Coordinates of C-alpha atoms in Angstrom, one line a residue:
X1 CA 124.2 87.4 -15.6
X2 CA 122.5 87.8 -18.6
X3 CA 121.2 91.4 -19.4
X4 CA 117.7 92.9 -18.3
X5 CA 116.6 92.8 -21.6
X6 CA 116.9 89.6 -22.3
X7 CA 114.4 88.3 -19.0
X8 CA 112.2 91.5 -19.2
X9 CA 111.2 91.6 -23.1
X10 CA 109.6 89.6 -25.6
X11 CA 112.7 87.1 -26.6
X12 CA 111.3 87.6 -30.5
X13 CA 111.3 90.9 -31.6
X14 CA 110.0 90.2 -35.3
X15 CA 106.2 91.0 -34.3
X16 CA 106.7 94.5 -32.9
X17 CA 109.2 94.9 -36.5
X18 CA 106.5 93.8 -38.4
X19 CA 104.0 96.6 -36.4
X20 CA 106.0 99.3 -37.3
X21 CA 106.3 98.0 -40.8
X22 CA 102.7 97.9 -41.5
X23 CA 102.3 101.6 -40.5
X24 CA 104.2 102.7 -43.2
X25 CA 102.7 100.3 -46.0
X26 CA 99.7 102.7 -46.6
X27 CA 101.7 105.7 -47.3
X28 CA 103.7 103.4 -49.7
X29 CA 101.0 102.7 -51.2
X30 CA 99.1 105.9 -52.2
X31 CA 103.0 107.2 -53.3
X32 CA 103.1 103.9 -55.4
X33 CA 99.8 104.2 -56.9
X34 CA 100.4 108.2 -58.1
X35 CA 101.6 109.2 -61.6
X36 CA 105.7 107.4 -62.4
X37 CA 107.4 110.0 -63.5
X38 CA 108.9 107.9 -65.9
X39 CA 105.6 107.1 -67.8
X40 CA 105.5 103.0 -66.3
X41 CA 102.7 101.3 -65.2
X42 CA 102.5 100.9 -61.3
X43 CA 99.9 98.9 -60.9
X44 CA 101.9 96.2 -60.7
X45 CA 103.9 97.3 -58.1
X46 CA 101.2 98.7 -56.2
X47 CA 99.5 94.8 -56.2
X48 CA 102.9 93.6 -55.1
X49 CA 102.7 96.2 -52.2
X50 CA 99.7 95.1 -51.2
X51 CA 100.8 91.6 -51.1
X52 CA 103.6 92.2 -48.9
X53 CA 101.6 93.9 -46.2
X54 CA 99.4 91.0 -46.2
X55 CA 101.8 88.9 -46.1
X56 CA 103.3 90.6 -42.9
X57 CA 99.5 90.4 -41.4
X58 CA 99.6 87.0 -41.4
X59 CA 103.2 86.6 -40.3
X60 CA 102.8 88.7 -37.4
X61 CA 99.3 86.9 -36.5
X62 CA 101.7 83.8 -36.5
X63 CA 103.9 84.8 -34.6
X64 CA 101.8 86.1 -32.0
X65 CA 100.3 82.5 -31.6
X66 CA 103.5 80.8 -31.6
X67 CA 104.9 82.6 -29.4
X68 CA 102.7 83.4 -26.6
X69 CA 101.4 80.3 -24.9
X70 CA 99.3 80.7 -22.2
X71 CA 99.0 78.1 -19.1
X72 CA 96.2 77.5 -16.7
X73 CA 98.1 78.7 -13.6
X74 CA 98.8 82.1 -15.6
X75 CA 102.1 81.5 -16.5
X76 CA 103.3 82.8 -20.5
X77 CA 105.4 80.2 -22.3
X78 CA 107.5 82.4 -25.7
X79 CA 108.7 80.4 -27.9
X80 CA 112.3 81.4 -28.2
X81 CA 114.2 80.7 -31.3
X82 CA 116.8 78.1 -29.9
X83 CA 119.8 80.2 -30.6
X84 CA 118.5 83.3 -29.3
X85 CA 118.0 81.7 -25.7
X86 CA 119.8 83.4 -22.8
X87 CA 122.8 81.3 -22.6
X88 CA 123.9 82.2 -26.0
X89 CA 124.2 85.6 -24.2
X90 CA 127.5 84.0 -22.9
X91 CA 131.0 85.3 -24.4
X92 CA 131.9 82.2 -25.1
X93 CA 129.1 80.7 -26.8
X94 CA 128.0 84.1 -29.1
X95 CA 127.7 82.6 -32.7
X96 CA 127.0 79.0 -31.6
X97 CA 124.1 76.7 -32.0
X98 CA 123.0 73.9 -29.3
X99 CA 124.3 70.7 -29.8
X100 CA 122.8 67.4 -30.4
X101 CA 122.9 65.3 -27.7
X102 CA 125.5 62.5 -26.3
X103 CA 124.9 58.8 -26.0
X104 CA 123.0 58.1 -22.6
X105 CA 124.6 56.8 -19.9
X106 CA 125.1 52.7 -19.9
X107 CA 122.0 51.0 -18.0
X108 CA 119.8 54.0 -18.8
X109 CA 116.2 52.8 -18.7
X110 CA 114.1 53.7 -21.3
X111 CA 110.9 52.2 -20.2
X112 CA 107.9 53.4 -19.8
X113 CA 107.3 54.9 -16.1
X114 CA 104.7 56.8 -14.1
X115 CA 106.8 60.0 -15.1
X116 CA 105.5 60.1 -18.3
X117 CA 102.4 60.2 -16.9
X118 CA 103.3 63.8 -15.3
X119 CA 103.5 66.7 -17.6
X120 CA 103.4 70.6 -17.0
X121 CA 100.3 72.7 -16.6
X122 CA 101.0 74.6 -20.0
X123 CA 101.3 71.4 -22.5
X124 CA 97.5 70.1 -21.1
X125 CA 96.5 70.1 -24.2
X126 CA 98.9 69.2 -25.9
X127 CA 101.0 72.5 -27.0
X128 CA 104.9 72.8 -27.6
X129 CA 107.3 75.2 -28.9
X130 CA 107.9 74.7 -33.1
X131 CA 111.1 73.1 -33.8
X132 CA 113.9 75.1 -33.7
X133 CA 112.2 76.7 -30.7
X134 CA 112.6 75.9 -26.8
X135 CA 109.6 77.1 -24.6
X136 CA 110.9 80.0 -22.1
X137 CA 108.6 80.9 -19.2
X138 CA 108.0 84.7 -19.3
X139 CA 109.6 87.1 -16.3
X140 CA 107.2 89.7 -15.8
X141 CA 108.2 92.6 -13.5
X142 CA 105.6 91.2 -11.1
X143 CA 108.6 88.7 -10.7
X144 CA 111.1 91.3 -10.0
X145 CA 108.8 93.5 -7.7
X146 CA 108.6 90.0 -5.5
X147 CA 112.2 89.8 -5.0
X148 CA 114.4 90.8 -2.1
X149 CA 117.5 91.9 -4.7
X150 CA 117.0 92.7 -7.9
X151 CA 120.3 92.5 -8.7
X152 CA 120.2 88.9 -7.4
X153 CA 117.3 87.8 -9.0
X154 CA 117.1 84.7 -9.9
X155 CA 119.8 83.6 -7.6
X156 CA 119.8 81.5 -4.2
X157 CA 121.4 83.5 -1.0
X158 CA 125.3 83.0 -1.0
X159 CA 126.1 80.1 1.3
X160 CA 127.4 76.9 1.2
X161 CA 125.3 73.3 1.2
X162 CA 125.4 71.4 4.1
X163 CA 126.6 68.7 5.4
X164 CA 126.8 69.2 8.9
X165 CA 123.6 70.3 11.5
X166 CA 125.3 74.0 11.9
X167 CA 122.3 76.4 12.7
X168 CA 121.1 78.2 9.3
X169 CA 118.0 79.4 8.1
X170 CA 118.2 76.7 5.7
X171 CA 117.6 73.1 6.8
X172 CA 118.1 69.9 5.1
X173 CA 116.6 65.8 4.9
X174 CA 119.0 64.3 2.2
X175 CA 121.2 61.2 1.2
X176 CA 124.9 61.8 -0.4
X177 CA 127.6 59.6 -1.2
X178 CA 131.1 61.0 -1.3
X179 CA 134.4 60.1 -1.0
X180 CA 135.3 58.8 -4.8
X181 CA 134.7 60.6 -8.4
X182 CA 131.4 60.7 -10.0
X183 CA 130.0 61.6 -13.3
X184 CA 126.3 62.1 -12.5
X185 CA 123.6 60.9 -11.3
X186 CA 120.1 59.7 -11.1
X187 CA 116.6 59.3 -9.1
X188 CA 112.7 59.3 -9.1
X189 CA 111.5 62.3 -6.9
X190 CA 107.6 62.0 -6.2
X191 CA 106.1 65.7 -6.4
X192 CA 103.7 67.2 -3.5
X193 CA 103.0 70.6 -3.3
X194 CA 104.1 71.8 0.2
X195 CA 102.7 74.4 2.2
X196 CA 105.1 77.5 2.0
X197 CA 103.8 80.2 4.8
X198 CA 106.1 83.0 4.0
X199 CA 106.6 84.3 0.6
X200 CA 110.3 84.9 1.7
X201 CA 110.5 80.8 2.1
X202 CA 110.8 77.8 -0.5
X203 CA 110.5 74.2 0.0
X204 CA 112.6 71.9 -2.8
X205 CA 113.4 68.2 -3.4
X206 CA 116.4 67.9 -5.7
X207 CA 119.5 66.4 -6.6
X208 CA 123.2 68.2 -6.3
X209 CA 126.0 67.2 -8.0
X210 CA 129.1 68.5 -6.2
X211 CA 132.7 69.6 -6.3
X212 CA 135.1 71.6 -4.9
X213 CA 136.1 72.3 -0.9
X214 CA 132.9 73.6 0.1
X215 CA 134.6 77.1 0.5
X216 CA 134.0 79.6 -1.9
X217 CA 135.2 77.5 -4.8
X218 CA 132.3 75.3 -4.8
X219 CA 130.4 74.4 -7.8
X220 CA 127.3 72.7 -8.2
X221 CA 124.8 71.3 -10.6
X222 CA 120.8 71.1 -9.2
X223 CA 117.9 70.2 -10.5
X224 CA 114.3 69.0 -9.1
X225 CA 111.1 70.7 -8.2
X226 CA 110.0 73.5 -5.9
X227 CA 107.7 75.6 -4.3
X228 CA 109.4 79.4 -4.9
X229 CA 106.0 81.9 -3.9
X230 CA 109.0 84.5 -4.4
X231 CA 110.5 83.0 -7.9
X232 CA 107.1 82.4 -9.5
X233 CA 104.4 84.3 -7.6
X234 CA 102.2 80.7 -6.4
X235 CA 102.6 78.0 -4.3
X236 CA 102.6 75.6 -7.4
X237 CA 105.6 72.9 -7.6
X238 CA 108.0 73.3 -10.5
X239 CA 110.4 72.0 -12.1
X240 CA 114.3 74.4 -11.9
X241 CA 117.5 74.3 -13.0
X242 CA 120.4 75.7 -10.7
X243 CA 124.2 75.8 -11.7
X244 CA 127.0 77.7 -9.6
X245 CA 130.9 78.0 -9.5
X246 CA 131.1 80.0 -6.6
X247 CA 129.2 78.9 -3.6
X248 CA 126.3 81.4 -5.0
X249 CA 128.1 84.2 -4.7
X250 CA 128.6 85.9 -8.4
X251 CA 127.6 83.1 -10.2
X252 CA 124.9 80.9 -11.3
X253 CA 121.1 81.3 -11.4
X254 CA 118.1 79.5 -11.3
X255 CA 116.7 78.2 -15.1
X256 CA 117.3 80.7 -17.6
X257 CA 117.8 84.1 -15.9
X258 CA 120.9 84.1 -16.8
X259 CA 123.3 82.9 -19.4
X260 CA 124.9 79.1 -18.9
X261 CA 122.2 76.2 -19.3
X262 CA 121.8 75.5 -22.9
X263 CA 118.3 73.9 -23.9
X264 CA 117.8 71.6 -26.8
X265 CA 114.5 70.4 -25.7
X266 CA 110.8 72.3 -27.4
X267 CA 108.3 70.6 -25.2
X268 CA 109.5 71.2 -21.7
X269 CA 109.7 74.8 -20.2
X270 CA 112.1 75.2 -17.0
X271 CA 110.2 77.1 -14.4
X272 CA 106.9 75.7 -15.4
X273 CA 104.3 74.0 -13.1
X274 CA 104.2 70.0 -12.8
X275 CA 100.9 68.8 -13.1
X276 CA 99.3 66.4 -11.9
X277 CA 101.1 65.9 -8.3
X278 CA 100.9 63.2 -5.5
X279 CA 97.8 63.0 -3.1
X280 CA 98.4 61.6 0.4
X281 CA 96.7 58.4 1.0
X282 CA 96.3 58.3 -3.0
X283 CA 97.9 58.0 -6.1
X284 CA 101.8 59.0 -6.9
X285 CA 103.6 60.5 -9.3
X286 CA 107.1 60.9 -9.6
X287 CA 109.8 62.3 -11.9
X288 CA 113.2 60.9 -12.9
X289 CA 116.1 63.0 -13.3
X290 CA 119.4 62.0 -14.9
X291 CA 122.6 64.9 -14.7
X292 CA 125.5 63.0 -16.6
X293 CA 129.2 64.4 -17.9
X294 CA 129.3 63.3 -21.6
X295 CA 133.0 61.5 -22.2
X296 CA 133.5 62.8 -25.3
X297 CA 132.5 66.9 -24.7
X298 CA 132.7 67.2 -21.0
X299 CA 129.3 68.9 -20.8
X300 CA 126.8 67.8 -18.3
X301 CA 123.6 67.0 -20.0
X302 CA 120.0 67.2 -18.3
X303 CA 117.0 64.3 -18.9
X304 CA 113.7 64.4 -17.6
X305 CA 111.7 61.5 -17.5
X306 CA 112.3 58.4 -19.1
X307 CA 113.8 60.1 -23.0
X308 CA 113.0 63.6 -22.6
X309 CA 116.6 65.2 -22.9
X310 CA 116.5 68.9 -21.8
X311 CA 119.7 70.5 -22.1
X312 CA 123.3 71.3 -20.7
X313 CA 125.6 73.0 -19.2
X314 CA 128.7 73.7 -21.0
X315 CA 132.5 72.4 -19.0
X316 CA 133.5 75.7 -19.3
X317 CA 131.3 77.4 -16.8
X318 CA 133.0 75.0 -14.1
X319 CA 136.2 74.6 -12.5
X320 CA 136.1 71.8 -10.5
X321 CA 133.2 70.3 -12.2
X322 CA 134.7 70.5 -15.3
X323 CA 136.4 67.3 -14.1
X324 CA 133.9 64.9 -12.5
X325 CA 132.2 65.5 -8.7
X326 CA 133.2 64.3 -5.6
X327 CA 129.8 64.0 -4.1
X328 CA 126.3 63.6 -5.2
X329 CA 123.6 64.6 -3.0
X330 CA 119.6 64.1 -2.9
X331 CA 117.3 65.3 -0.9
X332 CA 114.6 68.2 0.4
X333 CA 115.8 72.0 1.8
X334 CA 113.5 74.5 2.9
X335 CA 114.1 77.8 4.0
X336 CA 113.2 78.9 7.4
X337 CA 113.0 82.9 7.7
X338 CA 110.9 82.8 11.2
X339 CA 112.3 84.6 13.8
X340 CA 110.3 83.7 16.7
X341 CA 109.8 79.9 17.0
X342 CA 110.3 77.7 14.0
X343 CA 108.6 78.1 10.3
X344 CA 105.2 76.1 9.6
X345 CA 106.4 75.2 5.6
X346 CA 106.7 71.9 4.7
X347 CA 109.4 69.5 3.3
X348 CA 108.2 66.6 0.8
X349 CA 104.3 65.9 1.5
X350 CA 104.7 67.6 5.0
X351 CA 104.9 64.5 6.9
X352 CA 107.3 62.7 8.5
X353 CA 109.4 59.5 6.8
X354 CA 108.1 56.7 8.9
X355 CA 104.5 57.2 7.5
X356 CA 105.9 55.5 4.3
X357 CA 104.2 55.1 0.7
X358 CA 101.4 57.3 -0.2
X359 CA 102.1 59.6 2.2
X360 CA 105.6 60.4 2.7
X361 CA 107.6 61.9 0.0
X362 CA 110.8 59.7 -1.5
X363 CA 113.6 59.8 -3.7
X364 CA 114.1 56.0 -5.2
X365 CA 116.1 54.5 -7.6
X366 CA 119.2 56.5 -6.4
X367 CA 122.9 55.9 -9.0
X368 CA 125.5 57.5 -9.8
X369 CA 127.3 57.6 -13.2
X370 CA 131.0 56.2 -12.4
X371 CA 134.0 56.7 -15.2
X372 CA 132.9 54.5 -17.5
X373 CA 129.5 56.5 -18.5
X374 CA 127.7 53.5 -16.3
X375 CA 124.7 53.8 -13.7
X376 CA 125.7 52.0 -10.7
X377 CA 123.9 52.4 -7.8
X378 CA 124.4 54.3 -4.9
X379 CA 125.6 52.4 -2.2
X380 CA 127.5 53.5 1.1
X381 CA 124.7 56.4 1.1
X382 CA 124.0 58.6 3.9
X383 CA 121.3 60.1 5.7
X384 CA 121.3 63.6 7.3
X385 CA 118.4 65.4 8.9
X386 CA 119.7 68.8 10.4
X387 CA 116.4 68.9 12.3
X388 CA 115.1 65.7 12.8
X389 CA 112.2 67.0 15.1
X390 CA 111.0 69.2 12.0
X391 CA 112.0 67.1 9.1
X392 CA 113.4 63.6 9.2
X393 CA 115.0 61.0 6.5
X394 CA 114.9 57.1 6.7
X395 CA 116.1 54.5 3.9
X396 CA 116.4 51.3 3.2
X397 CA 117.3 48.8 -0.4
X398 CA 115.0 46.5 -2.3
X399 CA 114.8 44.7 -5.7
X400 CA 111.8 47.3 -6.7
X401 CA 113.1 50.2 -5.7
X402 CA 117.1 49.7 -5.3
X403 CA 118.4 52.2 -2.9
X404 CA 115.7 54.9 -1.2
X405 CA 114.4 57.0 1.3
X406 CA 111.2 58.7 2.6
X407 CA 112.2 62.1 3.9
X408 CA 110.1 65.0 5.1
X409 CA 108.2 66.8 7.7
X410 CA 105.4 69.3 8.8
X411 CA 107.8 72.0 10.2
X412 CA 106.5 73.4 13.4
X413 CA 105.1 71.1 15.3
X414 CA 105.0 69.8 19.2
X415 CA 108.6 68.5 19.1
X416 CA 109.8 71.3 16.7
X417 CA 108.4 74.4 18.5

């Protein structure tokens, strides 16, 4: 994991250089303005002085605007030069620069969707990081004073994902395919905000990419939204990164709290709110999510939305995955921390999968990315609830849609005491 200092302070230390330098320009320039010993004129020097400090005044100012970008839910976006991000706190990427990225996947749509529509609460009007930049969403030590480790900060409990109904605090509605090698994936995920009723708990929708025995060798590659009141302080959906070689044990983190995901994107800030999200009996909105291995590299690349390319995570970080997967999996998880009767916090929109459009939540549109850097879809899939009483999954194929499924539930309820 990367080190404290580079989650706890500003990522851009120029400003505060600049503040110290500014306290000594006055001094400099009463010495400059005395008699020269030498008989030469100073004034000259003296105006050049002058100059500089000003100069520094406005950089600083600059700086501080760049830099700090505020969001209505609170949140403070820095504008971290892109080779001074967290990852490149990694051994084996010191000295580098992000790369440009691969050619998409073959079959890739490009069009138009209603994800564009949905941006994140800090770019309302308009704002992103300068190039050469990628927007990181401030830790504050609020952050680490809300969480149970703070050694693990940042990171999910150590466990391995399921794929069975084996009692665990956290329970699952999700689709996979296995059984073949894949090089990615993709899906639209509408976005609710779920009740959470412990701060302990999350709810998520996301996608896994998989490999490895499901011992403590696994590795994984996740991305989607959630609702973290421990991670981020509010019950606001938003959309994470998650990467591990281990099962969670040692490795991995969530978005940038430590070093691994590499981000090439300046207008999207992992960890940030998703606004505007879907309203039960209304409108929906949805984002699409592509995870592909690039042939050439072997890195797995991130997009968001229909061009938005956001990152990736080197091969190297990976064992098995620095392969391919061997299973892909979609879904919602929620964590369930009750110990007397079952948790109230919802999965999806908090209702159940047989309510359908506009009010359940779905993942749509499911593929897979096969050897030949193709999307295919995802056939053979299937559906797991480990507690179908609390949350339940249903799916089904048409020609809008291609393969789906509405997912989903209240949590505690009359059949889920």
């Amino acid at each position: 994991m990367a080190s404290s200092s580079s989650i706890l302070s500003p990522p851009i230390i120029l400003p505060f250089v600049f503040f110290l330098i500014s306290l000594s320009i006055e001094p400099v320039l009463s010495t400059l303005s005395s008699t020269d010993s030498t008989g030469t004129n100073t004034n000259s020097t003296t105006l050049h002085a002058r100059e500089e400090f000003l100069k520094y005044k406005r950089i600083r100012a600059k700086l501080n605007k760049i830099n700090k970008l505020s969001s209505e839910d609170g949140d403070v976006i820095d504008c971290v030069p892109s080779h001074l991000q967290p990852a490149f706190d990694h051994p084996l990427l010191k000295g580098q620069k992000p790369l440009e990225p691969p050619e998409l996947p073959k079959g890739c749509n490009l069009s138009s969707s209603l994800g564009d529509i949905l941006v994140q609460k800090w770019r309302t009007n308009g704002e992103s990081c300068p190039d050469g930049t990628i927007p990181i969403r401030r830790t504050t030590k609020k952050d680490l004073l809300r969480a149970s480790s703070v050694r693990r900060f940042g990171m999910k409990p150590p466990r391995r994902v399921r794929r069975d109904s084996t009692s665990s605090s956290h329970e699952h509605a999700v689709g996979y395919i296995n059984g073949d090698q894949y090089y990615g994936a993709q899906a639209s995920i509408n976005v609710w905000s779920p009740q959470v009723i412990d701060p302990s708990e999350f709810s998520l929708s996301q996608m896994w990419v998989i490999s490895g025995s499901f011992g403590n060798d696994l590795n994984t590659i996740e991305a989607g939204w959630q609702v973290s009141p421990e991670l981020y302080g509010d019950g606001s959906p938003r959309f994470f990164t998650y990467w591990t070689t281990d099962a969670y044990q040692e490795t991995g983190c969530y978005n940038h709290y430590c070093s691994g995901f590499v981000q090439t994107n300046n207008k999207i800030a992992i960890g940030a709110a998703i606004s505007p999200t879907s309203f039960y009996s209304g409108r929906q909105f949805d984002i699409s999510i592509l995870v592909w291995k690039d042939p050439q590299h072997g890195h797995w690349w991130l997009k968001l939305g229909s061009g938005a390319v956001v990152g990736y995570w080197p091969s190297f970080l990976f064992t098995h995955l620095a392969q391919h997967a061997n299973m892909v999996q979609f879904g919602g998880e929620i964590v369930n921390t009750q110990q007397s009767g079952h948790t109230s916090t919802q999965m999806g929109s908090g209702h159940f999968s047989g309510e359908g459009y506009h009010k359940s939540a779905y993942f749509r549109n499911l593929q897979i990315v096969d050897w030949d850097n193709g999307l295919i879809p995802a056939s053979n899939l299937k559906l797991l609830a480990d507690h179908p009483n609390c949350y339940d999954i249903r799916g089904g194929v048409n020609r809008a849609w291609g393969n789906y499924f509405y997912y989903g539930g209240p949590g505690r309820n009359v059949r889920c005491p």
